[in-house]
PDB file of C-alpha atoms in Angstrom:
ATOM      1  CA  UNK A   1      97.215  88.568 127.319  1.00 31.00           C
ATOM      2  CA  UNK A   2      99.319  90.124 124.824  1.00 38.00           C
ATOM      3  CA  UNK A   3     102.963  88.015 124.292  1.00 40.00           C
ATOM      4  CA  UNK A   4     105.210  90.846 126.188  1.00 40.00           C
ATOM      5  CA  UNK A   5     108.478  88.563 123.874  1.00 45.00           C
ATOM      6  CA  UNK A   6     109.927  90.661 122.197  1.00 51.00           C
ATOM      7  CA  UNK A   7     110.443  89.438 118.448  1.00 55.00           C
ATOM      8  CA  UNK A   8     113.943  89.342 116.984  1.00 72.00           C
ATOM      9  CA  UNK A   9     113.207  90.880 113.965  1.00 86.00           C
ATOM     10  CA  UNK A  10     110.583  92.675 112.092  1.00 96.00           C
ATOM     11  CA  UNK A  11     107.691  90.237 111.732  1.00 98.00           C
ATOM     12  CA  UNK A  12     106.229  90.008 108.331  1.00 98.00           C
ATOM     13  CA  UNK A  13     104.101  91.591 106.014  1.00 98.00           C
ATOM     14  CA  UNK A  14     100.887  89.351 104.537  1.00 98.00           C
ATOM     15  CA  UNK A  15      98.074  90.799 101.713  1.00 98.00           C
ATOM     16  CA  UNK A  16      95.444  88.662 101.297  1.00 98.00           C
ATOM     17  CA  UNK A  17      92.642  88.020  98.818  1.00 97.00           C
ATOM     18  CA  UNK A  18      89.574  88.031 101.425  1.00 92.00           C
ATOM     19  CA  UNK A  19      86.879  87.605  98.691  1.00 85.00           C
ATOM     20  CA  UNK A  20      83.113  87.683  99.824  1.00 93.00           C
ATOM     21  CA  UNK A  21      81.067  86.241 102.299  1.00 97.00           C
ATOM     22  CA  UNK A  22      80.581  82.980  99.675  1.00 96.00           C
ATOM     23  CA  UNK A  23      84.029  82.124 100.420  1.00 96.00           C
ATOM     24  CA  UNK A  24      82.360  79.880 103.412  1.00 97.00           C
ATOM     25  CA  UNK A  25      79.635  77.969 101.894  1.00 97.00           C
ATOM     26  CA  UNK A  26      80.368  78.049  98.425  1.00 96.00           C
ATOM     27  CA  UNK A  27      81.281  74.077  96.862  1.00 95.00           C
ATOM     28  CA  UNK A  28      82.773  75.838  93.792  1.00 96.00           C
ATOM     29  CA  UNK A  29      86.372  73.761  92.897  1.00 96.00           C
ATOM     30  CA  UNK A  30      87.725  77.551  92.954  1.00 96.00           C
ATOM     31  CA  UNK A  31      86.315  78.649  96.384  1.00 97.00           C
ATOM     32  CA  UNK A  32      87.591  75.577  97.618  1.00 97.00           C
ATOM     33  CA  UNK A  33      91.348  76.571  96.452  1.00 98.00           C
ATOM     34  CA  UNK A  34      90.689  80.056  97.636  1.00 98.00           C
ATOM     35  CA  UNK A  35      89.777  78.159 101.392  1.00 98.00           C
ATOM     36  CA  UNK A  36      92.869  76.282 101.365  1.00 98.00           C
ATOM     37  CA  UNK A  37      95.100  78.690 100.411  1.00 98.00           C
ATOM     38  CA  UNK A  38      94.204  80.732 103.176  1.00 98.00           C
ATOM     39  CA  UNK A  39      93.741  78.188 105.929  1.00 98.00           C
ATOM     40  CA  UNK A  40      97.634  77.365 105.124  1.00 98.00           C
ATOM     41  CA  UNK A  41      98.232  81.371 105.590  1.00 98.00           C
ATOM     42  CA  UNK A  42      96.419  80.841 109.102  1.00 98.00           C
ATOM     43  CA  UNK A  43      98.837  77.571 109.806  1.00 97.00           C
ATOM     44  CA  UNK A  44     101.910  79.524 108.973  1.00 97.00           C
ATOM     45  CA  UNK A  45     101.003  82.934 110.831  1.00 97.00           C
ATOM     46  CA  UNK A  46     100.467  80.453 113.731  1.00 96.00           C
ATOM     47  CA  UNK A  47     103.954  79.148 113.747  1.00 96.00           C
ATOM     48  CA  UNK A  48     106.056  82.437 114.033  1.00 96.00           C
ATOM     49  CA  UNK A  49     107.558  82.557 117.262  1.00 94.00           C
ATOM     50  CA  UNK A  50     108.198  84.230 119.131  1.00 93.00           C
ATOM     51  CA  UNK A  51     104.094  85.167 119.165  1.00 95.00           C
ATOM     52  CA  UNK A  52     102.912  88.128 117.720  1.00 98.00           C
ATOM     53  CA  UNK A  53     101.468  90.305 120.413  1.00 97.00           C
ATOM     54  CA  UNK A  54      98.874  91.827 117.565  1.00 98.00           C
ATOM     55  CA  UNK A  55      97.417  91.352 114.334  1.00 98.00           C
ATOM     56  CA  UNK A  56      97.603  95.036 113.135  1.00 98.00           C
ATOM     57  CA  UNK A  57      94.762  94.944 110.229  1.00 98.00           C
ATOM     58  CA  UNK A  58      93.559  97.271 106.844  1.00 98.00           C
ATOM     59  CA  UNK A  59      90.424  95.769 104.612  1.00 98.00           C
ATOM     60  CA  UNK A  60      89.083  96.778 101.942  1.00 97.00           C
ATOM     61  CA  UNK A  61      85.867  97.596 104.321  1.00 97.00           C
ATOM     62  CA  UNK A  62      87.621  99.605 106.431  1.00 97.00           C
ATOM     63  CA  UNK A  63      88.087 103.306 104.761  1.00 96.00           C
ATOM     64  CA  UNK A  64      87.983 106.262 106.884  1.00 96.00           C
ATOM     65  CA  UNK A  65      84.922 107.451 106.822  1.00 91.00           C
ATOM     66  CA  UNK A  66      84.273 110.588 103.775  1.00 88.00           C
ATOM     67  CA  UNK A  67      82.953 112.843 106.371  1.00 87.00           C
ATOM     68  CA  UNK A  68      86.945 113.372 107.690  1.00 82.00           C
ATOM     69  CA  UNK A  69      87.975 114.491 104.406  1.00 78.00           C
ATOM     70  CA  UNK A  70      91.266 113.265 103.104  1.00 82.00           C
ATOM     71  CA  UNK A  71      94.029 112.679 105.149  1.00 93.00           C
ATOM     72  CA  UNK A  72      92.755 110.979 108.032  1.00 97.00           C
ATOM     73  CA  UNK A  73      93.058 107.823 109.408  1.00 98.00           C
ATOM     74  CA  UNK A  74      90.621 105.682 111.979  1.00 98.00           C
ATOM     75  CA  UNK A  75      91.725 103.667 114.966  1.00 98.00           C
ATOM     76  CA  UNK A  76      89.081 100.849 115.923  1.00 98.00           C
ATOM     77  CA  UNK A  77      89.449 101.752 120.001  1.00 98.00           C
ATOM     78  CA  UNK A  78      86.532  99.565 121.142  1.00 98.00           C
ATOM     79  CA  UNK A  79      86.352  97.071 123.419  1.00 97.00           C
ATOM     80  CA  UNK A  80      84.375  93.696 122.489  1.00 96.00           C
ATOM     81  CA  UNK A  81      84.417  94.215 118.972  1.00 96.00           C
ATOM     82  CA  UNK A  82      81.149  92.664 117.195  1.00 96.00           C
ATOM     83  CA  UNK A  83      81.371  91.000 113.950  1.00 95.00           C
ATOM     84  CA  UNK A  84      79.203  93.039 110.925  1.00 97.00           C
ATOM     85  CA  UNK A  85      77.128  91.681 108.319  1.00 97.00           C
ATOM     86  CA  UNK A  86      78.246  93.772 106.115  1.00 95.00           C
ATOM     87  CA  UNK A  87      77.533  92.216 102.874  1.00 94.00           C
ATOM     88  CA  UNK A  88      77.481  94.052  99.797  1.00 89.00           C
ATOM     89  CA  UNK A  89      74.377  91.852  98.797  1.00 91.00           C
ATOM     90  CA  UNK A  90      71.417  90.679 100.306  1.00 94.00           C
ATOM     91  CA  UNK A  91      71.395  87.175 101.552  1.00 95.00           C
ATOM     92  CA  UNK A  92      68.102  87.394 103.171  1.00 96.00           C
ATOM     93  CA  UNK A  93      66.467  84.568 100.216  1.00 95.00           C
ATOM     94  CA  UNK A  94      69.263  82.779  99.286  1.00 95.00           C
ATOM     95  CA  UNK A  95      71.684  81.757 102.157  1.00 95.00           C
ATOM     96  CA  UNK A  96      69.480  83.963 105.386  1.00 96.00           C
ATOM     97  CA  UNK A  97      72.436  81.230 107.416  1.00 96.00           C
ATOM     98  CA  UNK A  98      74.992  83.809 106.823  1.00 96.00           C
ATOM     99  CA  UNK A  99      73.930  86.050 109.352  1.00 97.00           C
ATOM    100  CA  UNK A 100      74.085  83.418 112.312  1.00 97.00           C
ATOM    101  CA  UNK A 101      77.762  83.454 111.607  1.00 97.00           C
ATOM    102  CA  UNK A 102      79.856  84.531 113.965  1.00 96.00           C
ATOM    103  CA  UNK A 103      84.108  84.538 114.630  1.00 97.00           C
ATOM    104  CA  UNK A 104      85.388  84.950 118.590  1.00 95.00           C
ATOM    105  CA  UNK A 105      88.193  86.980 118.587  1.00 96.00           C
ATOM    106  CA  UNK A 106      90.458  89.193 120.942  1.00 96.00           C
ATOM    107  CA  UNK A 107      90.785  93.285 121.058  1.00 95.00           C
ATOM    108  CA  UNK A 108      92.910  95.053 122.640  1.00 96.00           C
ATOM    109  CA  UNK A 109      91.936  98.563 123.030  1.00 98.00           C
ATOM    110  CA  UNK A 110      95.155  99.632 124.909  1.00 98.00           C
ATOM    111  CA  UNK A 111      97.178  98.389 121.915  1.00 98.00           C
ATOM    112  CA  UNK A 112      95.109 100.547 119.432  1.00 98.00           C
ATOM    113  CA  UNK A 113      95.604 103.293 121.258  1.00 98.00           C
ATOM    114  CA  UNK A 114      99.475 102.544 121.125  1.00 98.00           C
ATOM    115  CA  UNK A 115      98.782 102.272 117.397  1.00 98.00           C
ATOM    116  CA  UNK A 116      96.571 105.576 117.430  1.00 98.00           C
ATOM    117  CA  UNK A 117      99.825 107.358 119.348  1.00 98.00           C
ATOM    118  CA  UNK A 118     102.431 106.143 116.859  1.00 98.00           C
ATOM    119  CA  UNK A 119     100.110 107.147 114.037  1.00 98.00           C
ATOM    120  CA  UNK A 120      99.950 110.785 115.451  1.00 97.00           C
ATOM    121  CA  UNK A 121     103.654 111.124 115.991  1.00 97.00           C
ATOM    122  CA  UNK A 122     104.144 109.626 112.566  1.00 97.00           C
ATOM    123  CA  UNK A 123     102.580 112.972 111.254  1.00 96.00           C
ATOM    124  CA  UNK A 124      99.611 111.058 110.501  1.00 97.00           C
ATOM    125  CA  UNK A 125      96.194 112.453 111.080  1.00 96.00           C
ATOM    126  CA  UNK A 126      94.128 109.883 112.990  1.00 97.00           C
ATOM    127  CA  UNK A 127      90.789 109.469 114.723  1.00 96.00           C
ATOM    128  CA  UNK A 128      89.651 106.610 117.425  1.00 97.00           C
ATOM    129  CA  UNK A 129      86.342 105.465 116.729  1.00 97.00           C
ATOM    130  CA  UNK A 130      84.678 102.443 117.867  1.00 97.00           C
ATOM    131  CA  UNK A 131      83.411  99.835 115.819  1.00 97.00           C
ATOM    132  CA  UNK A 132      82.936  96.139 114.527  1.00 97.00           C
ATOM    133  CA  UNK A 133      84.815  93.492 112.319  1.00 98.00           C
ATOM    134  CA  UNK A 134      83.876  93.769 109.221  1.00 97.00           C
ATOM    135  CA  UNK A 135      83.813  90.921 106.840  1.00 97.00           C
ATOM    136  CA  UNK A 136      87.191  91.726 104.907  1.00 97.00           C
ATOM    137  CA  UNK A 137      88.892  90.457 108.001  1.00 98.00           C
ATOM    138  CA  UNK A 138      86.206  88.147 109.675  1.00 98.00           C
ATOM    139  CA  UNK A 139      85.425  86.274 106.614  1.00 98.00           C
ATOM    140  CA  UNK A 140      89.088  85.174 105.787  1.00 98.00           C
ATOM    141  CA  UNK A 141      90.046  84.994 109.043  1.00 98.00           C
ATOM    142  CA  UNK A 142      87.657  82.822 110.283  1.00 98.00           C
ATOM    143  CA  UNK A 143      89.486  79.991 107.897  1.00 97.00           C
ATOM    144  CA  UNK A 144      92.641  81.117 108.856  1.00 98.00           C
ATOM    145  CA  UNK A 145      91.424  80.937 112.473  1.00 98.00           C
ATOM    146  CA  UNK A 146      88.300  78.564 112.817  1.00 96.00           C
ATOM    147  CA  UNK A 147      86.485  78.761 115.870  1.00 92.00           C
ATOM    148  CA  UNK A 148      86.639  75.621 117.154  1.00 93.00           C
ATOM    149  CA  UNK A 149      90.497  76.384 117.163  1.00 91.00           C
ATOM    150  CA  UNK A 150      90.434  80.387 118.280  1.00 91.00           C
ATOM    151  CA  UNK A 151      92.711  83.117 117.726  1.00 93.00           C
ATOM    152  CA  UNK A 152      94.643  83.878 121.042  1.00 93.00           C
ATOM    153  CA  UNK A 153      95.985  87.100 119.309  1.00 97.00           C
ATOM    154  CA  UNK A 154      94.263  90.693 119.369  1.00 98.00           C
ATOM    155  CA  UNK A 155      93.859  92.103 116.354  1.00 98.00           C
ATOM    156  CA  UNK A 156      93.719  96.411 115.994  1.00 98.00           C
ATOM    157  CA  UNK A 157      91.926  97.472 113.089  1.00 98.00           C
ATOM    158  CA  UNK A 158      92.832 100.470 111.253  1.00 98.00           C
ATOM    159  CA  UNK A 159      91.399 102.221 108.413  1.00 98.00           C
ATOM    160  CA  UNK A 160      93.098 102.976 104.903  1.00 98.00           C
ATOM    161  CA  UNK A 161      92.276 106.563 103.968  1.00 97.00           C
ATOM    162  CA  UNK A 162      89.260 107.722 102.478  1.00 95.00           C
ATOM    163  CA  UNK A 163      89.903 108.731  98.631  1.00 92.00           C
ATOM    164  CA  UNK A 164      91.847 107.912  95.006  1.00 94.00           C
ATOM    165  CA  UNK A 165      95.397 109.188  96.536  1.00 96.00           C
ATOM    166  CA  UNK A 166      97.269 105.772  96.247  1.00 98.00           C
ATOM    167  CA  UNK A 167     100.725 107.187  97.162  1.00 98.00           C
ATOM    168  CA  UNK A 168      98.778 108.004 100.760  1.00 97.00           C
ATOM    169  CA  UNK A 169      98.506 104.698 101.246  1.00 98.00           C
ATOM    170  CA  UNK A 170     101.986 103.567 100.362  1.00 98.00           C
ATOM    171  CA  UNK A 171     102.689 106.196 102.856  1.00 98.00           C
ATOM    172  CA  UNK A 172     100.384 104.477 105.735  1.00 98.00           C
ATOM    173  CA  UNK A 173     102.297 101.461 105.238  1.00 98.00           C
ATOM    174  CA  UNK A 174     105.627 102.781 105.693  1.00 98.00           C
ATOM    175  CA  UNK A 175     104.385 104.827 108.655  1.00 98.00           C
ATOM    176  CA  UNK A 176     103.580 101.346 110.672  1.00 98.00           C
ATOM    177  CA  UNK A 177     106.467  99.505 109.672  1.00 98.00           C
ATOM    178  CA  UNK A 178     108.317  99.806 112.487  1.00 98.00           C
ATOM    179  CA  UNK A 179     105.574  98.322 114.514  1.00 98.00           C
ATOM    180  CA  UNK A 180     106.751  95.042 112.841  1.00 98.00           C
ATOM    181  CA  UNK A 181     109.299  95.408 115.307  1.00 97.00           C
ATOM    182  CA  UNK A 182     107.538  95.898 118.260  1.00 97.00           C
ATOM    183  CA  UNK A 183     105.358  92.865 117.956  1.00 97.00           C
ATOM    184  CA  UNK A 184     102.850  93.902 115.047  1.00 98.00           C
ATOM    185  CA  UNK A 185     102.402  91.459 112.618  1.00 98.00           C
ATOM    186  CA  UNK A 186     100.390  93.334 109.328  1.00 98.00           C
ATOM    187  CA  UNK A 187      97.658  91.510 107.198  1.00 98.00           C
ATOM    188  CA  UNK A 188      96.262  93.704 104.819  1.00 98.00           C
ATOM    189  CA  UNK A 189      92.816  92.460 103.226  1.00 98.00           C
ATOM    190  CA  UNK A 190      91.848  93.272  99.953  1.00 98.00           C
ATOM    191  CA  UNK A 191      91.423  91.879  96.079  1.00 98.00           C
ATOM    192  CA  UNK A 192      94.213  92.345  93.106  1.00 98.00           C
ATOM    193  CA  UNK A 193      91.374  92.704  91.175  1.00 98.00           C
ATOM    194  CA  UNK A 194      87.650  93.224  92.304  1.00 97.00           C
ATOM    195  CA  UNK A 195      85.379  94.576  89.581  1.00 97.00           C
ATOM    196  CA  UNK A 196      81.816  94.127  90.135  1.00 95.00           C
ATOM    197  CA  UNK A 197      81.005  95.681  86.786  1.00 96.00           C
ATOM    198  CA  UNK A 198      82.615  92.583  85.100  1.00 96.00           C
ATOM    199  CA  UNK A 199      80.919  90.302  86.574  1.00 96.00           C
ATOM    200  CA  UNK A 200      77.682  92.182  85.674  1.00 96.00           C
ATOM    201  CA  UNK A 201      78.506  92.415  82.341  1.00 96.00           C
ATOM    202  CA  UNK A 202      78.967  88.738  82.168  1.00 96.00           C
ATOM    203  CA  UNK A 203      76.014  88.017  83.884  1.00 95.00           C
ATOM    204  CA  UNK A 204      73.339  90.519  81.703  1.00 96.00           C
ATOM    205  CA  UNK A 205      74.896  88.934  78.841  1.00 96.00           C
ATOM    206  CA  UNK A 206      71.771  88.658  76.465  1.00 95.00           C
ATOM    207  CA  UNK A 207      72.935  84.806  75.005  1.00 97.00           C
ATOM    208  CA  UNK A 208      75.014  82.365  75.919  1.00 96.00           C
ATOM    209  CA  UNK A 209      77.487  82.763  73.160  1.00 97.00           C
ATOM    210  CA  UNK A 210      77.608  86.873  74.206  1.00 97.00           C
ATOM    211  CA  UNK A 211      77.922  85.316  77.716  1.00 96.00           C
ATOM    212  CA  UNK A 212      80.879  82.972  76.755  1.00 97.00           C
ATOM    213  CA  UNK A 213      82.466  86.191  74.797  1.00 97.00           C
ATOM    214  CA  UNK A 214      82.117  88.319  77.524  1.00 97.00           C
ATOM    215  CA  UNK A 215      83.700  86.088  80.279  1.00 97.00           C
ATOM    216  CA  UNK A 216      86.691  85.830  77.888  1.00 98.00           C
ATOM    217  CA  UNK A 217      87.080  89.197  77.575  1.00 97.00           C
ATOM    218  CA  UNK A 218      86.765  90.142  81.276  1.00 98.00           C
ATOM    219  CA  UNK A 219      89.372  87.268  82.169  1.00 98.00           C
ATOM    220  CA  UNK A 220      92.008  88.303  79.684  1.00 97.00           C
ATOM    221  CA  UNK A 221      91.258  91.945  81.367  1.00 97.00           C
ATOM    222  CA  UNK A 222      91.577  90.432  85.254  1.00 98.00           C
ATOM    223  CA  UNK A 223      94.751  88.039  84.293  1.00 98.00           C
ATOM    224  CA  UNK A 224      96.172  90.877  82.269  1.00 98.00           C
ATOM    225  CA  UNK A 225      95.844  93.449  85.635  1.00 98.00           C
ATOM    226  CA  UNK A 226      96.608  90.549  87.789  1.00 98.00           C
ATOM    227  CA  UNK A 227     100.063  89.956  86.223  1.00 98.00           C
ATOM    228  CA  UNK A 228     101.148  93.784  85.935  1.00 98.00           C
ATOM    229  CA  UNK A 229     100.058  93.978  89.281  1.00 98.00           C
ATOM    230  CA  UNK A 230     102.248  91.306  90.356  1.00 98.00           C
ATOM    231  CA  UNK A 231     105.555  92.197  88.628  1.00 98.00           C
ATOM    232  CA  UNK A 232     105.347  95.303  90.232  1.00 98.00           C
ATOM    233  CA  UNK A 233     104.453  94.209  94.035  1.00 98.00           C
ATOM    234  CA  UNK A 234     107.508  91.922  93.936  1.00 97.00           C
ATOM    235  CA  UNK A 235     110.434  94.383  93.706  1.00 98.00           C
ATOM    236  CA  UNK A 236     112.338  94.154  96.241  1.00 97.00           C
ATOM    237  CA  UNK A 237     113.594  97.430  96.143  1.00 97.00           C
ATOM    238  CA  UNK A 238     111.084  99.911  97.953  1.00 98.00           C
ATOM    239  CA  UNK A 239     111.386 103.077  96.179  1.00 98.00           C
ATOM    240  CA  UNK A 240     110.842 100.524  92.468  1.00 98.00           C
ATOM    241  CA  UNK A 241     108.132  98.878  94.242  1.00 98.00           C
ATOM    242  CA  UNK A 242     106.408 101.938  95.235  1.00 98.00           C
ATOM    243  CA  UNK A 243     106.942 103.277  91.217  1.00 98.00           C
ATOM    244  CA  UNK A 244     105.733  99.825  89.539  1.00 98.00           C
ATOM    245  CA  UNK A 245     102.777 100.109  91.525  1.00 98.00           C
ATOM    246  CA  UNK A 246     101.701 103.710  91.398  1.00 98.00           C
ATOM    247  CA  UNK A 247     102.101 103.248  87.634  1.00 98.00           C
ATOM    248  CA  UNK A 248      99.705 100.431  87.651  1.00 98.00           C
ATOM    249  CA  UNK A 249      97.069 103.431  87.664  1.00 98.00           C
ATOM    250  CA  UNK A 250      97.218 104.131  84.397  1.00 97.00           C
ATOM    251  CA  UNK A 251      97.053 100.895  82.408  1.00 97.00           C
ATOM    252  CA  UNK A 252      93.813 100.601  80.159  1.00 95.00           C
ATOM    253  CA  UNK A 253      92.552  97.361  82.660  1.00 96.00           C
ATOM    254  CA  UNK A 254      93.179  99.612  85.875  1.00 98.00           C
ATOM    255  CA  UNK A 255      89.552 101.177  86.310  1.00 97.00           C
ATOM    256  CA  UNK A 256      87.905  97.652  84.374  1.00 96.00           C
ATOM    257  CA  UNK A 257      89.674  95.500  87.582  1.00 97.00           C
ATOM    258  CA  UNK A 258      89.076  98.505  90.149  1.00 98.00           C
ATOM    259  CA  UNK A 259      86.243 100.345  89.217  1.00 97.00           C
ATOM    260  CA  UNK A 260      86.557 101.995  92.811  1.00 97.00           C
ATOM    261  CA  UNK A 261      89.678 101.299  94.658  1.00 97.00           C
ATOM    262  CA  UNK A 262      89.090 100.113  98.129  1.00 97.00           C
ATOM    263  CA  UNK A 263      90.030  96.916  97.420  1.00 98.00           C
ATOM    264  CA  UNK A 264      93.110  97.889  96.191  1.00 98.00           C
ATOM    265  CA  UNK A 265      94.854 100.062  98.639  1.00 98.00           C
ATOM    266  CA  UNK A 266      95.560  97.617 101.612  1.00 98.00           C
ATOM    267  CA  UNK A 267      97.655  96.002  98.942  1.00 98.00           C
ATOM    268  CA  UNK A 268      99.496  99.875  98.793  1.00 98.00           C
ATOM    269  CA  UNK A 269      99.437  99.866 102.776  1.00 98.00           C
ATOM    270  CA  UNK A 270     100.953  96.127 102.838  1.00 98.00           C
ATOM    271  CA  UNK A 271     103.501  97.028  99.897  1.00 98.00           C
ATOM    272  CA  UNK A 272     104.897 100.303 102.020  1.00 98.00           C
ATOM    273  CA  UNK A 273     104.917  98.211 105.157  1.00 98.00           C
ATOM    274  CA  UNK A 274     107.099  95.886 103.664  1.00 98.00           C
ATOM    275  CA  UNK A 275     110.066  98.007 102.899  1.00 97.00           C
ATOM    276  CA  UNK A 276     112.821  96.720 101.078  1.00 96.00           C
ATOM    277  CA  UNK A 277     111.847  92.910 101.549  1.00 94.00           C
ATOM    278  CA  UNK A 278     114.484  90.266 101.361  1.00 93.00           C
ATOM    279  CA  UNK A 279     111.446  87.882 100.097  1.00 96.00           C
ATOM    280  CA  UNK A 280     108.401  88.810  98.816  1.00 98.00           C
ATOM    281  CA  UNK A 281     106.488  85.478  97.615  1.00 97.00           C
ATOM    282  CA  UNK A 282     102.867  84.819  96.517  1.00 98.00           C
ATOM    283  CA  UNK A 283     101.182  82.402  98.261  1.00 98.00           C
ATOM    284  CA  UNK A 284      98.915  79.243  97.667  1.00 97.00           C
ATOM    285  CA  UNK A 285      97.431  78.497  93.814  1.00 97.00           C
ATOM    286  CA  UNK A 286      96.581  81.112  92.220  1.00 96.00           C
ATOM    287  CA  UNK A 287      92.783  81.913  91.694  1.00 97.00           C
ATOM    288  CA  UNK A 288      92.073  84.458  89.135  1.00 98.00           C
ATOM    289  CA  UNK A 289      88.616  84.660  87.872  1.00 97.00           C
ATOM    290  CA  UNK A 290      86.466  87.502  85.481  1.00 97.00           C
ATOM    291  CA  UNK A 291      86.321  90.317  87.526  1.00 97.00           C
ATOM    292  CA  UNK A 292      88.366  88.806  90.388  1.00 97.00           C
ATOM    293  CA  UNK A 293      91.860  87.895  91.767  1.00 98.00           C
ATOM    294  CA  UNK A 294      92.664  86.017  94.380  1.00 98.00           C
ATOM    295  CA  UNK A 295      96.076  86.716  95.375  1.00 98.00           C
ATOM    296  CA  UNK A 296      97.637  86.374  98.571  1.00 98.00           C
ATOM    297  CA  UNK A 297     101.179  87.984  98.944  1.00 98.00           C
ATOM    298  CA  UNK A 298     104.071  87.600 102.144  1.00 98.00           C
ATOM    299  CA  UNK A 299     107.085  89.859 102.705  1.00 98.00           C
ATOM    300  CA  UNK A 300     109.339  89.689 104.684  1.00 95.00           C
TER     301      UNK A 300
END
């Protein structure tokens, strides 16, 4: 059941970089940074006391869906939530194992509905709908929170809104930050940078040397985004925080690192969440790659 403690402060704010479905098999030296960093995210999240009495989630997989419009906001309401295999490619020939996988986990329907209520009051337009996990929260979490060691915390899942508005999402954020204290602790899923275009363009590369060229020039692009990115999501000050980052839209490596930006706004919804954070620290080694960026980010 739910801890019914109540916590003696607002509990804090995690983004994390939840990178694909590879992130579990791959032997890559990175992957295997990207793994530890986040199984010591899962450590520390399991040490705040008193316990959290829900894991209040946004992923990058998790937009409301387009036919709502604008605006809206979706409430995962169901009960026995089943995990999706929702890859973005097809694993079917090269690793068919993935789609044995599977992460236990608790829901708590009466909680998202709590969440749904707030939302509504908040002047926020929202929607229950029932659903699965998909793998921007299964995927990390299930290194944060292995099976043979389960997760005795519900999450509630809720959407990011559907469309390019990223001061919206700032705006989600600060509308459920005062559910941090009530018991909510917030992990927002994304990528600081996520450009599958980049890593195409490395990979159709027509020679090595072009190859080698292009990989240089994506990288510069994703550590160039990846640092902007991070000056501006650790103001402490809200209301600079919130400028730095909406500004971030219109540097030249913006659309290269988020070519569509799904992956970007739970990183919005984390940073309005947050409010004006005593400490905001990144997390773990960094892992920046062409195309991607692995960073994980705590306020509190």
């Amino acid at each position: 059941m739910p801890s019914a403690v109540a916590p003696t402060g607002p509990l804090p704010v995690y983004f994390i970089g939840h990178a694909g479905v590879g992130l579990l098999f791959s032997e890559s030296p990175q992957n295997r940074i990207v793994q530890d960093n986040l199984r010591a995210i899962g450590e520390e999240i399991r040490a705040i006391s008193p316990r959290p009495k829900a894991i209040l989630t946004f992923s990058g997989h998790f937009e409301a869906g387009e036919i709502h419009g604008p605006g809206v906001i979706e409430v995962n309401v169901k009960r026995g939530t089943y995990i999706m295999h929702d890859f973005v490619n097809d694993f079917h020939d090269s690793a068919p194992f993935v789609y044995e996988y599977d992460w236990p986990h608790k829901d708590a329907p009466e909680l998202a509905t709590e969440v749904w209520r707030h939302l509504t009051k908040s002047g926020i337009k929202s929607k229950r709908v029932e659903r699965g996990v998909d793998h921007g929260i299964w995927v990390p979490f299930k290194l944060m929170f292995p099976p043979e060691d389960p997760l005795d915390i519900p999450i509630v899942q809720v959407s990011t809104f559907y469309g390019y508005d990223l001061e919206s999402q700032i705006r989600l954020g600060e509308a459920v930050s005062s559910l941090r204290n009530e018991g909510y602790l917030i992990i927002a899923s994304g990528m600081a940078v996520h450009s599958f275009p980049s890593i195409a363009e490395v990979r159709d590369a027509s020679s090595e040397e072009e190859r080698e060229l292009a990989r240089q020039k994506v990288l510069r692009e994703s550590r160039s985004f990846d640092t902007h990115l991070r000056a501006a999501v650790t103001k402490h000050d809200a209301a600079e925080r919130r400028k730095a980052l909406l500004e971030l839209e219109f540097l030249p490596e913006f659309k290269r690192s988020h070519p569509t930006v799904e992956h970007f706004t739970p990183l919005l919804v984390a940073a309005g969440a947050a409010g004006n954070a005593a400490e905001i620290e990144p997390l773990g080694t960094d892992v920046v790659e062409p195309g991607m960026s692995y960073l994980n980010v705590r306020f509190r």
